[in-house]
XYZ file of C-alpha atoms in Angstrom:
735
model
C 44.991 -38.766 14.277
C 43.401 -35.308 14.190
C 43.340 -35.569 10.271
C 41.275 -38.815 10.451
C 38.854 -37.564 13.198
C 38.856 -33.912 11.701
C 37.749 -36.276 8.151
C 35.425 -38.246 10.855
C 33.585 -35.444 12.375
C 32.763 -33.713 8.750
C 31.158 -36.929 8.006
C 29.034 -37.682 10.570
C 28.036 -33.516 10.406
C 27.245 -34.281 6.349
C 25.473 -37.517 7.083
C 23.713 -36.725 10.480
C 20.848 -38.952 9.624
C 22.717 -41.982 8.720
C 24.690 -41.506 11.943
C 21.529 -40.773 13.824
C 19.776 -43.859 13.017
C 23.044 -45.812 13.301
C 22.789 -45.071 17.299
C 18.991 -45.107 17.568
C 19.208 -48.550 16.353
C 21.652 -49.789 18.352
C 19.979 -48.429 21.228
C 16.698 -50.067 20.103
C 18.906 -53.222 19.627
C 20.748 -53.302 23.510
C 17.420 -52.323 24.761
C 15.353 -55.310 23.063
C 18.151 -57.950 24.165
C 17.886 -56.447 27.646
C 13.965 -56.646 27.390
C 14.115 -60.564 26.167
C 17.059 -61.584 28.246
C 16.395 -64.059 31.329
C 16.715 -62.303 34.568
C 20.364 -62.542 35.832
C 21.286 -63.713 39.210
C 23.941 -62.717 41.633
C 27.327 -62.865 40.039
C 29.234 -65.648 41.637
C 31.992 -64.467 43.807
C 35.037 -67.226 43.413
C 38.317 -66.104 44.136
C 40.865 -68.359 42.254
C 44.122 -69.358 44.208
C 42.608 -68.781 47.949
C 42.294 -71.478 50.215
C 38.613 -70.741 51.022
C 37.782 -71.136 47.483
C 39.424 -74.354 47.249
C 37.697 -75.272 50.343
C 34.692 -74.523 48.609
C 35.229 -76.552 45.798
C 36.226 -79.560 47.751
C 33.100 -79.419 49.833
C 31.088 -79.348 46.194
C 33.165 -82.578 45.101
C 33.093 -84.438 48.404
C 29.302 -83.100 49.781
C 27.280 -83.446 46.189
C 24.091 -81.682 46.421
C 24.436 -80.014 50.047
C 24.306 -76.393 47.779
C 27.667 -75.185 49.748
C 27.040 -71.671 47.910
C 23.522 -71.557 48.287
C 22.146 -68.644 49.998
C 21.020 -69.006 53.705
C 18.613 -67.737 56.295
C 18.643 -67.422 59.983
C 15.318 -67.009 61.199
C 15.987 -65.255 64.936
C 13.270 -65.934 67.461
C 13.017 -64.267 70.510
C 10.692 -64.627 73.767
C 8.505 -61.520 74.912
C 9.543 -60.334 78.294
C 9.659 -62.744 81.313
C 9.054 -66.101 78.586
C 11.850 -68.419 77.666
C 11.801 -69.811 74.273
C 11.307 -73.145 75.803
C 8.673 -72.437 77.057
C 5.716 -74.723 75.556
C 3.446 -72.581 73.628
C 7.017 -70.469 72.345
C 8.607 -73.625 71.675
C 5.301 -75.044 69.626
C 5.346 -71.846 67.457
C 8.761 -72.770 66.684
C 8.699 -76.122 65.285
C 5.269 -74.659 63.249
C 7.448 -72.445 61.590
C 10.129 -74.815 61.191
C 7.606 -76.948 59.493
C 6.390 -74.774 57.440
C 9.806 -73.668 56.084
C 10.500 -77.182 55.224
C 7.887 -77.457 52.857
C 9.265 -74.638 49.991
C 10.777 -76.429 46.915
C 13.902 -74.338 46.789
C 14.647 -75.048 50.269
C 17.518 -77.847 50.678
C 16.870 -78.696 54.659
C 16.287 -76.485 57.651
C 17.684 -76.984 61.110
C 15.206 -77.467 64.145
C 16.747 -74.889 66.720
C 15.848 -77.987 69.707
C 17.688 -80.553 67.769
C 20.213 -78.286 67.126
C 20.579 -76.966 70.460
C 20.487 -73.467 68.900
C 18.897 -71.529 72.115
C 21.074 -69.521 74.084
C 21.887 -70.299 77.493
C 19.388 -67.898 79.142
C 17.117 -69.496 77.120
C 15.294 -65.990 75.362
C 16.712 -66.367 71.789
C 16.726 -69.394 69.571
C 17.136 -69.486 65.718
C 16.599 -71.736 62.774
C 19.197 -72.091 59.683
C 17.135 -72.827 56.160
C 19.703 -73.851 53.385
C 18.326 -73.192 49.715
C 19.537 -74.946 46.843
C 20.522 -71.592 44.910
C 22.220 -67.952 45.730
C 19.890 -64.850 47.054
C 19.752 -63.258 44.304
C 18.238 -66.467 42.240
C 15.996 -67.319 44.536
C 12.696 -67.446 43.593
C 10.385 -64.225 44.428
C 7.590 -66.515 45.845
C 10.257 -68.446 48.025
C 11.528 -65.216 49.540
C 7.727 -64.064 50.297
C 7.269 -67.296 51.701
C 10.188 -67.041 54.134
C 8.773 -63.510 55.313
C 5.179 -64.350 55.503
C 6.226 -67.977 57.798
C 8.188 -65.251 60.234
C 5.158 -62.974 60.491
C 2.979 -65.721 61.520
C 5.302 -66.432 64.328
C 5.614 -62.345 65.206
C 1.968 -62.754 65.322
C 2.080 -65.411 68.051
C 4.151 -63.251 70.200
C 7.433 -63.669 69.388
C 9.932 -61.175 68.054
C 11.462 -62.817 64.717
C 13.965 -61.451 62.213
C 15.800 -62.982 59.354
C 19.157 -62.589 58.761
C 21.715 -63.774 56.306
C 21.628 -63.500 52.205
C 18.359 -64.807 51.369
C 16.433 -61.618 51.298
C 19.460 -60.134 49.428
C 17.725 -57.851 47.010
C 19.010 -55.321 43.880
C 20.397 -52.330 44.830
C 18.534 -49.056 44.259
C 20.359 -45.873 43.816
C 17.457 -43.216 44.749
C 16.115 -40.101 43.945
C 19.748 -38.319 44.502
C 20.958 -40.153 40.906
C 18.151 -37.609 39.172
C 19.183 -34.770 41.537
C 22.643 -35.437 39.998
C 21.797 -35.339 36.850
C 19.680 -32.301 37.125
C 22.829 -30.528 38.852
C 25.029 -31.372 35.923
C 21.953 -29.487 33.404
C 21.619 -26.374 35.539
C 26.321 -26.324 34.835
C 25.470 -27.078 31.160
C 23.177 -24.209 30.760
C 25.068 -21.680 32.928
C 28.345 -23.148 30.615
C 26.366 -22.949 27.085
C 23.871 -20.304 27.895
C 21.582 -22.343 25.496
C 19.505 -24.945 26.336
C 20.031 -26.675 22.935
C 23.740 -26.617 23.524
C 23.556 -28.325 26.907
C 21.026 -30.792 25.820
C 23.583 -31.963 23.317
C 26.154 -33.576 26.068
C 22.907 -34.725 28.100
C 21.123 -36.781 25.240
C 24.255 -38.235 24.171
C 25.740 -39.514 27.217
C 22.293 -41.064 28.283
C 22.217 -42.878 24.999
C 25.333 -44.024 25.222
C 25.002 -45.122 28.687
C 21.834 -46.512 27.454
C 23.228 -48.640 25.242
C 26.099 -49.719 27.099
C 23.648 -50.812 30.427
C 21.419 -52.233 27.985
C 23.834 -54.479 26.587
C 25.335 -55.499 30.048
C 21.643 -56.291 31.455
C 21.712 -58.646 27.975
C 24.702 -60.422 28.823
C 23.837 -60.454 32.463
C 22.837 -64.333 32.588
C 25.371 -65.502 30.044
C 28.232 -63.814 31.355
C 27.150 -64.307 34.754
C 27.221 -60.223 35.903
C 26.186 -58.573 39.015
C 23.465 -55.754 39.615
C 26.562 -53.714 40.686
C 28.292 -54.129 37.465
C 25.638 -52.197 35.553
C 25.249 -49.769 38.255
C 29.065 -48.722 37.876
C 28.774 -48.676 34.102
C 26.117 -46.463 34.747
C 28.180 -43.933 36.780
C 30.999 -43.939 35.026
C 29.826 -43.397 31.881
C 27.558 -41.257 32.511
C 30.077 -39.087 33.709
C 32.690 -39.071 30.867
C 29.496 -39.676 28.358
C 28.559 -35.614 29.682
C 32.309 -34.505 29.837
C 33.523 -35.756 26.310
C 30.473 -34.352 24.190
C 31.290 -30.971 26.703
C 34.674 -30.939 25.265
C 33.356 -31.402 21.688
C 30.515 -29.082 21.835
C 32.811 -26.225 23.320
C 35.202 -26.945 20.929
C 32.766 -26.241 18.068
C 31.699 -22.797 19.605
C 35.231 -22.192 19.831
C 35.541 -22.655 16.161
C 32.290 -20.700 15.121
C 33.559 -17.776 17.201
C 36.704 -18.041 14.796
C 34.435 -17.169 11.607
C 34.480 -21.055 10.578
C 31.591 -22.612 8.573
C 29.742 -25.079 11.270
C 30.656 -28.323 8.984
C 34.219 -27.237 9.233
C 34.061 -26.121 12.761
C 32.554 -29.827 13.646
C 35.819 -31.258 11.415
C 38.302 -29.158 13.422
C 36.280 -29.849 17.145
C 36.359 -33.566 16.365
C 39.978 -33.428 15.127
C 41.373 -30.892 18.131
C 39.392 -31.943 21.402
C 38.311 -34.996 19.799
C 42.050 -35.868 19.936
C 42.115 -35.236 23.571
C 38.463 -37.300 23.920
C 40.261 -40.328 22.197
C 43.547 -40.453 24.814
C 41.215 -39.544 27.827
C 39.153 -41.827 27.086
C 41.997 -44.264 26.791
C 43.495 -44.250 30.282
C 40.322 -44.759 31.451
C 39.821 -47.937 29.482
C 43.755 -48.825 30.283
C 42.805 -48.362 34.000
C 39.859 -50.564 34.271
C 40.615 -53.103 32.304
C 43.553 -53.582 34.083
C 41.327 -54.778 37.228
C 41.819 -58.071 35.657
C 45.145 -58.133 37.212
C 43.447 -58.794 40.596
C 42.166 -62.110 39.386
C 38.946 -61.990 40.982
C 36.382 -62.773 38.140
C 34.132 -60.094 39.686
C 36.305 -57.206 39.654
C 37.465 -58.000 36.313
C 33.770 -58.114 34.963
C 33.095 -54.938 36.465
C 35.860 -53.045 34.927
C 35.717 -54.508 31.485
C 31.740 -53.883 31.587
C 32.898 -50.029 32.423
C 35.442 -49.826 29.842
C 33.120 -50.800 27.550
C 30.385 -48.005 28.459
C 33.576 -45.741 28.265
C 34.806 -46.850 24.678
C 30.866 -46.119 23.366
C 30.971 -42.531 25.215
C 34.308 -41.815 23.158
C 32.593 -43.061 19.825
C 29.331 -41.147 20.587
C 31.443 -37.730 21.080
C 33.367 -38.395 17.908
C 30.158 -39.390 15.564
C 26.849 -38.433 17.449
C 28.139 -35.244 18.613
C 28.886 -33.591 15.569
C 25.817 -35.060 13.806
C 23.297 -33.619 16.514
C 25.583 -30.143 15.920
C 24.372 -30.551 12.403
C 20.671 -31.201 13.443
C 20.842 -27.965 16.049
C 21.925 -25.679 13.343
C 22.030 -21.857 14.378
C 20.574 -22.744 17.962
C 24.080 -23.698 19.036
C 25.756 -20.280 19.214
C 29.778 -19.145 18.995
C 31.322 -18.892 21.943
C 30.814 -15.550 23.339
C 27.284 -14.974 22.451
C 24.657 -15.866 24.665
C 20.837 -17.431 23.303
C 17.520 -16.040 24.507
C 17.796 -17.990 27.803
C 20.471 -16.006 29.425
C 19.988 -12.842 28.070
C 19.760 -10.881 24.547
C 22.607 -12.474 21.732
C 25.460 -10.398 21.862
C 29.218 -11.072 20.684
C 31.552 -10.664 23.470
C 34.071 -7.591 23.703
C 37.339 -8.702 22.352
C 38.702 -5.915 24.761
C 37.094 -7.430 28.026
C 39.017 -7.972 30.516
C 40.968 -11.227 31.174
C 38.607 -14.783 32.296
C 39.050 -16.087 35.668
C 40.867 -18.964 34.167
C 43.247 -16.170 33.049
C 42.945 -14.201 35.955
C 43.979 -17.357 37.885
C 46.251 -19.109 35.906
C 48.369 -15.162 36.123
C 48.154 -15.461 39.903
C 49.528 -19.014 40.148
C 52.566 -18.188 37.730
C 53.633 -15.250 39.868
C 53.411 -17.306 43.495
C 54.086 -21.180 42.278
C 55.794 -22.031 45.255
C 52.719 -20.851 47.718
C 50.582 -22.605 45.489
C 52.331 -25.725 45.019
C 52.993 -25.689 49.147
C 49.641 -25.040 49.940
C 47.859 -27.681 47.811
C 50.556 -30.316 48.480
C 49.966 -29.761 52.683
C 46.340 -29.598 51.911
C 45.851 -32.740 49.953
C 48.538 -34.027 52.551
C 46.642 -33.321 55.733
C 43.244 -34.783 54.027
C 45.190 -38.034 53.594
C 45.949 -38.563 57.057
C 43.193 -40.843 58.067
C 44.399 -42.984 55.438
C 46.845 -43.989 58.064
C 43.996 -45.716 59.936
C 42.890 -47.788 56.888
C 41.161 -51.138 57.631
C 39.712 -53.252 55.198
C 37.180 -55.471 55.592
C 33.851 -56.824 53.148
C 30.561 -55.719 54.102
C 28.125 -58.459 56.084
C 24.877 -57.643 57.792
C 26.882 -55.664 60.705
C 27.053 -53.233 58.281
C 23.286 -52.562 57.348
C 21.294 -50.073 58.668
C 19.448 -50.512 61.933
C 16.134 -50.458 60.150
C 16.721 -53.835 58.109
C 15.591 -57.322 59.423
C 18.644 -58.423 58.519
C 20.999 -56.099 60.853
C 18.360 -56.635 63.876
C 18.580 -60.600 63.257
C 22.617 -60.036 63.662
C 22.611 -58.011 66.653
C 19.992 -60.508 68.136
C 22.615 -63.605 67.439
C 25.281 -61.193 68.832
C 23.117 -60.807 72.258
C 21.830 -64.240 72.307
C 25.554 -65.937 71.342
C 28.132 -63.598 71.084
C 29.566 -61.504 68.253
C 31.521 -64.136 66.844
C 28.255 -66.252 65.991
C 27.512 -64.250 63.397
C 30.906 -65.327 61.384
C 31.528 -69.093 61.789
C 34.414 -70.565 60.389
C 34.004 -73.771 58.464
C 36.697 -76.065 58.623
C 37.157 -78.914 56.084
C 39.232 -81.512 56.967
C 40.500 -83.626 53.610
C 41.496 -87.183 54.954
C 41.447 -88.894 51.856
C 45.624 -89.298 52.307
C 45.445 -90.186 55.454
C 45.789 -93.947 57.153
C 43.355 -92.467 59.916
C 40.812 -90.290 58.909
C 38.816 -90.170 62.001
C 42.378 -89.479 63.819
C 42.789 -86.841 61.631
C 39.212 -85.123 62.189
C 39.614 -85.802 65.917
C 43.313 -83.980 66.319
C 42.111 -81.258 64.079
C 38.966 -80.370 66.322
C 41.200 -80.969 69.463
C 43.909 -78.207 67.930
C 41.671 -75.708 67.567
C 39.779 -75.688 71.035
C 43.765 -74.794 72.373
C 43.638 -71.680 69.810
C 42.292 -67.869 71.480
C 39.704 -66.563 70.365
C 37.536 -69.695 69.960
C 33.809 -70.060 71.808
C 32.573 -73.572 70.247
C 33.780 -76.303 67.900
C 31.271 -78.490 66.496
C 31.757 -82.487 66.468
C 33.495 -83.306 62.669
C 30.405 -84.130 60.210
C 32.355 -86.462 57.925
C 30.593 -87.322 54.435
C 29.529 -90.464 52.973
C 32.765 -92.065 51.751
C 33.961 -90.834 55.099
C 37.412 -88.976 53.757
C 35.984 -85.516 54.268
C 34.846 -83.549 57.330
C 33.367 -80.321 58.041
C 34.040 -78.434 61.522
C 32.212 -75.456 62.431
C 34.034 -73.227 64.482
C 32.878 -70.005 66.339
C 35.152 -67.116 67.262
C 34.403 -64.707 70.116
C 34.888 -61.452 68.285
C 32.575 -60.153 65.368
C 33.481 -61.387 61.943
C 35.303 -57.979 60.546
C 37.669 -58.017 63.642
C 41.536 -58.502 63.584
C 41.132 -60.869 66.425
C 38.843 -63.093 64.082
C 41.410 -62.463 60.934
C 44.260 -64.036 63.636
C 42.511 -67.009 64.412
C 41.996 -67.540 60.861
C 45.697 -67.919 60.842
C 46.027 -69.497 63.457
C 44.282 -72.474 62.212
C 45.464 -72.562 59.183
C 49.089 -72.467 60.828
C 48.014 -75.388 63.114
C 47.310 -76.958 59.506
C 50.692 -77.835 59.058
C 51.150 -79.469 61.841
C 48.190 -81.751 61.569
C 49.304 -82.512 57.855
C 52.703 -83.923 59.050
C 51.048 -86.117 61.837
C 48.011 -87.357 59.790
C 48.362 -86.520 56.263
C 45.121 -84.424 56.197
C 44.721 -81.062 54.165
C 42.743 -78.591 56.801
C 41.146 -75.812 54.675
C 39.566 -72.652 56.495
C 36.463 -71.563 54.553
C 32.945 -69.729 54.826
C 32.321 -65.638 54.243
C 34.527 -64.491 57.430
C 37.846 -66.417 55.739
C 36.282 -65.708 51.966
C 36.571 -62.116 53.126
C 39.866 -62.269 54.523
C 41.115 -64.142 51.754
C 39.673 -61.248 49.614
C 41.217 -58.668 51.422
C 44.629 -59.973 51.606
C 45.025 -60.580 47.431
C 43.583 -57.240 47.182
C 46.074 -55.933 49.078
C 49.124 -57.894 47.558
C 47.839 -57.069 44.143
C 47.572 -53.445 44.685
C 51.704 -52.512 43.872
C 51.830 -54.838 40.380
C 48.111 -53.154 39.357
C 50.101 -49.496 40.064
C 53.018 -50.183 38.119
C 51.210 -51.988 35.155
C 48.524 -49.101 34.940
C 50.240 -46.372 35.767
C 53.252 -47.461 33.484
C 51.054 -47.878 30.431
C 48.937 -44.204 30.909
C 52.726 -42.769 31.729
C 53.937 -43.857 27.985
C 50.705 -43.063 26.361
C 51.078 -39.739 28.220
C 54.484 -39.113 26.489
C 53.722 -40.138 23.121
C 50.448 -37.268 23.622
C 52.600 -34.529 25.355
C 55.963 -35.347 23.918
C 57.641 -34.820 27.523
C 59.022 -36.677 30.177
C 58.038 -34.439 33.270
C 54.714 -33.506 32.275
C 53.677 -37.312 32.467
C 55.862 -38.121 35.691
C 53.958 -34.689 36.927
C 50.675 -36.074 36.310
C 51.210 -39.350 37.994
C 52.648 -38.056 40.866
C 49.278 -35.568 41.263
C 47.104 -38.528 40.955
C 48.742 -39.943 44.176
C 48.372 -37.164 45.997
C 44.566 -37.138 45.006
C 43.699 -40.310 45.781
C 45.248 -40.525 48.740
C 43.513 -37.408 49.862
C 40.611 -39.081 48.465
C 41.260 -42.607 50.660
C 41.696 -40.477 53.782
C 38.497 -38.801 53.209
C 36.429 -42.438 52.917
C 37.997 -42.924 55.993
C 36.920 -40.106 57.989
C 33.356 -40.642 56.814
C 32.686 -44.514 56.414
C 35.093 -45.814 59.187
C 35.301 -42.859 61.692
C 31.912 -41.450 60.985
C 32.393 -37.586 60.119
C 29.525 -36.016 58.768
C 28.159 -39.917 58.182
C 24.727 -38.826 58.632
C 24.612 -36.164 55.983
C 26.415 -39.218 53.547
C 23.270 -41.372 55.028
C 25.943 -43.862 56.647
C 23.786 -45.591 59.469
C 26.590 -47.919 60.215
C 30.695 -47.099 60.488
C 33.203 -49.965 59.822
C 35.675 -51.082 57.613
C 36.441 -49.838 54.203
C 35.439 -52.247 51.376
C 38.663 -54.306 50.716
C 38.106 -53.690 46.655
C 37.796 -49.687 47.400
C 41.813 -48.582 47.287
C 42.444 -50.469 44.321
C 39.170 -49.845 43.066
C 39.863 -45.702 43.423
C 43.304 -46.133 41.876
C 41.830 -47.865 38.851
C 39.388 -45.451 38.289
C 40.281 -41.912 39.569
C 43.555 -42.515 37.955
C 41.734 -42.849 34.300
C 39.482 -39.822 34.961
C 42.372 -37.752 36.533
C 43.827 -38.131 33.314
C 40.952 -36.358 31.021
C 41.758 -33.433 32.944
C 45.616 -33.612 32.619
C 44.842 -34.305 28.729
C 42.477 -31.795 27.740
C 43.936 -28.700 29.983
C 47.782 -29.370 29.361
C 47.531 -30.227 25.820
C 46.328 -26.363 24.938
C 49.314 -25.313 27.159
C 51.400 -27.757 24.834
C 49.993 -25.925 21.507
C 50.802 -22.831 23.063
C 54.330 -23.329 24.028
C 54.696 -25.436 20.311
C 53.795 -22.130 18.512
C 56.344 -19.998 20.106
C 54.853 -18.665 23.498
C 56.999 -18.813 26.922
C 56.474 -21.477 29.048
C 54.788 -18.871 31.474
C 52.400 -17.618 28.829
C 51.576 -21.273 27.729
C 50.170 -21.655 31.214
C 48.063 -18.809 31.031
C 47.208 -19.630 27.319
C 45.973 -22.956 28.467
C 43.369 -21.750 31.393
C 42.141 -18.563 28.929
C 40.977 -21.322 26.680
C 40.316 -24.865 29.005
C 39.963 -23.817 32.583
C 36.071 -22.653 32.113
C 35.177 -25.944 30.457
C 36.966 -28.567 33.064
C 35.672 -26.568 35.900
C 32.108 -27.400 34.373
C 33.157 -31.112 33.764
C 34.567 -31.774 36.789
C 31.325 -30.237 38.653
C 29.379 -32.677 36.157
C 31.104 -35.541 37.285
C 31.034 -34.406 41.190
C 27.303 -34.210 40.584
C 26.986 -37.371 38.529
C 29.149 -39.539 41.167
C 27.497 -37.970 44.082
C 24.285 -39.023 43.059
C 24.799 -42.704 43.955
C 25.565 -41.808 47.430
C 21.816 -42.232 47.822
C 22.036 -45.936 46.891
C 21.186 -48.856 49.156
C 23.965 -50.409 48.515
C 26.641 -49.768 50.411
C 29.659 -50.683 48.127
C 27.876 -48.510 45.352
C 27.440 -45.849 47.987
C 31.014 -45.609 49.166
C 32.527 -45.607 45.691
C 30.199 -42.611 44.738
C 31.477 -40.742 47.740
C 35.225 -41.519 47.165
C 34.753 -40.747 43.397
C 33.091 -37.536 43.510
C 35.386 -36.647 46.644
C 38.451 -37.674 44.085
C 37.332 -35.874 41.036
C 37.119 -32.463 43.604
C 40.626 -33.012 44.714
C 42.382 -33.870 41.278
C 40.523 -31.071 39.345
C 40.285 -28.239 41.581
C 43.633 -28.424 44.100
C 45.807 -30.809 41.446
C 45.406 -29.696 38.109
C 44.301 -26.225 38.593
C 46.729 -25.414 41.408
C 49.620 -27.972 41.751
C 49.949 -28.450 37.873
C 50.048 -24.932 36.818
C 52.604 -24.169 39.585
C 54.744 -27.289 39.003
C 54.927 -26.363 35.069
C 55.730 -22.658 35.900
C 58.692 -24.085 37.918
C 60.145 -25.994 35.661
C 59.811 -23.439 32.767
C 61.447 -25.078 29.424
C 62.867 -28.157 31.355
C 58.677 -29.482 31.497
C 58.777 -29.962 27.541
C 62.137 -31.637 27.497
C 61.955 -34.970 25.473
C 65.392 -36.875 24.272
C 66.163 -36.310 20.861
C 66.122 -40.181 19.913
C 62.925 -40.978 22.031
C 61.201 -38.087 20.147
C 62.329 -39.567 16.823
C 61.576 -42.722 17.529
C 57.535 -41.517 18.904
C 55.020 -41.746 16.865
C 53.347 -38.378 15.903
C 49.385 -38.402 17.402
C 49.233 -34.749 16.176
C 46.863 -33.857 19.263
C 47.327 -29.895 18.431
C 45.906 -30.639 15.389
C 49.159 -29.304 12.945
C 47.737 -32.031 9.932
C 44.546 -30.196 10.270
C 45.564 -26.807 8.064
C 46.057 -29.357 5.118
C 43.413 -31.598 5.346
C 41.376 -28.286 5.592
C 42.925 -26.037 2.812
C 43.858 -23.629 5.736
C 47.397 -22.161 4.708
C 47.295 -19.503 6.805
C 47.780 -21.170 9.880
C 45.085 -20.414 11.992
C 45.465 -21.007 15.797
C 43.936 -24.016 16.878
C 42.499 -24.436 20.578
C 42.511 -28.032 22.034
C 40.244 -28.923 24.556
C 37.659 -25.622 23.788
């Protein structure tokens, strides 16, 4: 592989005009496709195999035209102090509002609160429910404006009016903090390279890669049913890995120049050595992201594949466009040890200068491996403690900021009708095989009334054929509570008895039941996903490092960092620690997909640093250095660049904490803190300590396995022949 990448790097350097033209053409093509593609709607949230999804599908079949998955809006009214919603003036205002809401072309129906008895017991709060033909993200802007204008008219008449539901769902924005993250990355690159040109190359190539990836996702969003979060995730991960991969190639190029090689030769060697590490690091990220498909949640699968595609583009750009741009930059990119005019006069680094910080730190760890190992493990263990209190759920209007009308509507409904009113359960009774459907409907309602935490059970509403009915159940607890989850399971358990008595199937659905089913599906998939992703990556790392214990140590270190990161997420988003600093206005359960998503993404990113740092240690070892000295050598050449890469990745992820989307905010924080734990605690402290303790055993591989494994030549041994370098020049992996 190293020889092939070496030739590719030299070719890209030599044919830089052609390479640059190809990537600019791809960017233009993707941009035109994104601009001309139809606007994407909200990604359909189907969960194959769950009871809630089966019930939704049954409703579409038995209640045609009802748009069971269409957007809904609850327009909540509150009377002025001392008045009631049943007062003639207030009632007239509400009825006029209902009439105006019914005129919309995308409106299926509007339920009058007085006919539906949707007025609180004290008479101060009422609500009208609006159902639409399409989902919230597909809803026409004119329909959203009409909804808000109608509510404003009622406000001007003296009522307090708020709008809940998903009809006003908006495309999330990331805020200005994303720009701050990129700015931090730029500053780190300038400090690392001491040159604006060298610092600008990773940023430019990363932005081009992300531009191609996100534009392609935008162009295909409508055809492939991709949601807005998909492109945000692809941007987040693509930008982080794109900068990092280019950083390693440029750093290695500067190291080769410092060895006295010509620029084309240096570009080829950079692609052949650091490029090999980029390929395998990228593969681990792709495996982790594509592996999300085992969960069998279409939305999560699409997010993972789209992000994996963006990572693949970042790898290709690092291997081809970076060498091409280095050709354009010429002498403006200085050899390692020389600084540009930006940070002072150019001068060669004194070879007798004191060891760099990476060397000094590695030497300390090698002398005190047990103390460093214990401190690192205990520290991460302490950070992971909050994860033992992890509560999972999916966000609803109750998790919105208090400044939004959706959250104020949620609070008004809780005040007037109880907390469970915001999470009604829809029970679907399929009595097609029953001899007496009406008896089945009645028995189902009676059984549910006898369960705990049930406030209201509405009469069964049968379809035209009379073989299927819906029953609305209002719990006594809020949607995200354990009590409501127990009620859902209680209804489903009661359904078994109803099935035996009446041959009718009882299914529970609705957004609350769907959230519960998603959480359980994700929990059930976590272990198989871990086995698949960690297993595949473990095999890949055995090929890279030609060792059993090093990949095993890498996997265990990852588990430590991801558990510590989950603990930090719980502390901030569930317990509320530092919530003000992070912009978390409402604490609550951690999103159901957060653990499995963090496992996938963090594992891939963690292996980046493992590959870049440890391949250099292995090369030093196979070239004759003692195990402890090989660790120090690896840090001497790789610690500075790995540190810069980690800081950049943290800055990019942290930039997404400013997003208006709670899922994006949580993912941004979780990934940023996970990179901190993994790069600075696991890879910089625990890894060298473990390798120092293992000594030669760390690089042990059974002979039969050594013969069976393919030789991928990450160290670049084949480059001696490819470049005509017969004197055995040293090859520095990872810069």
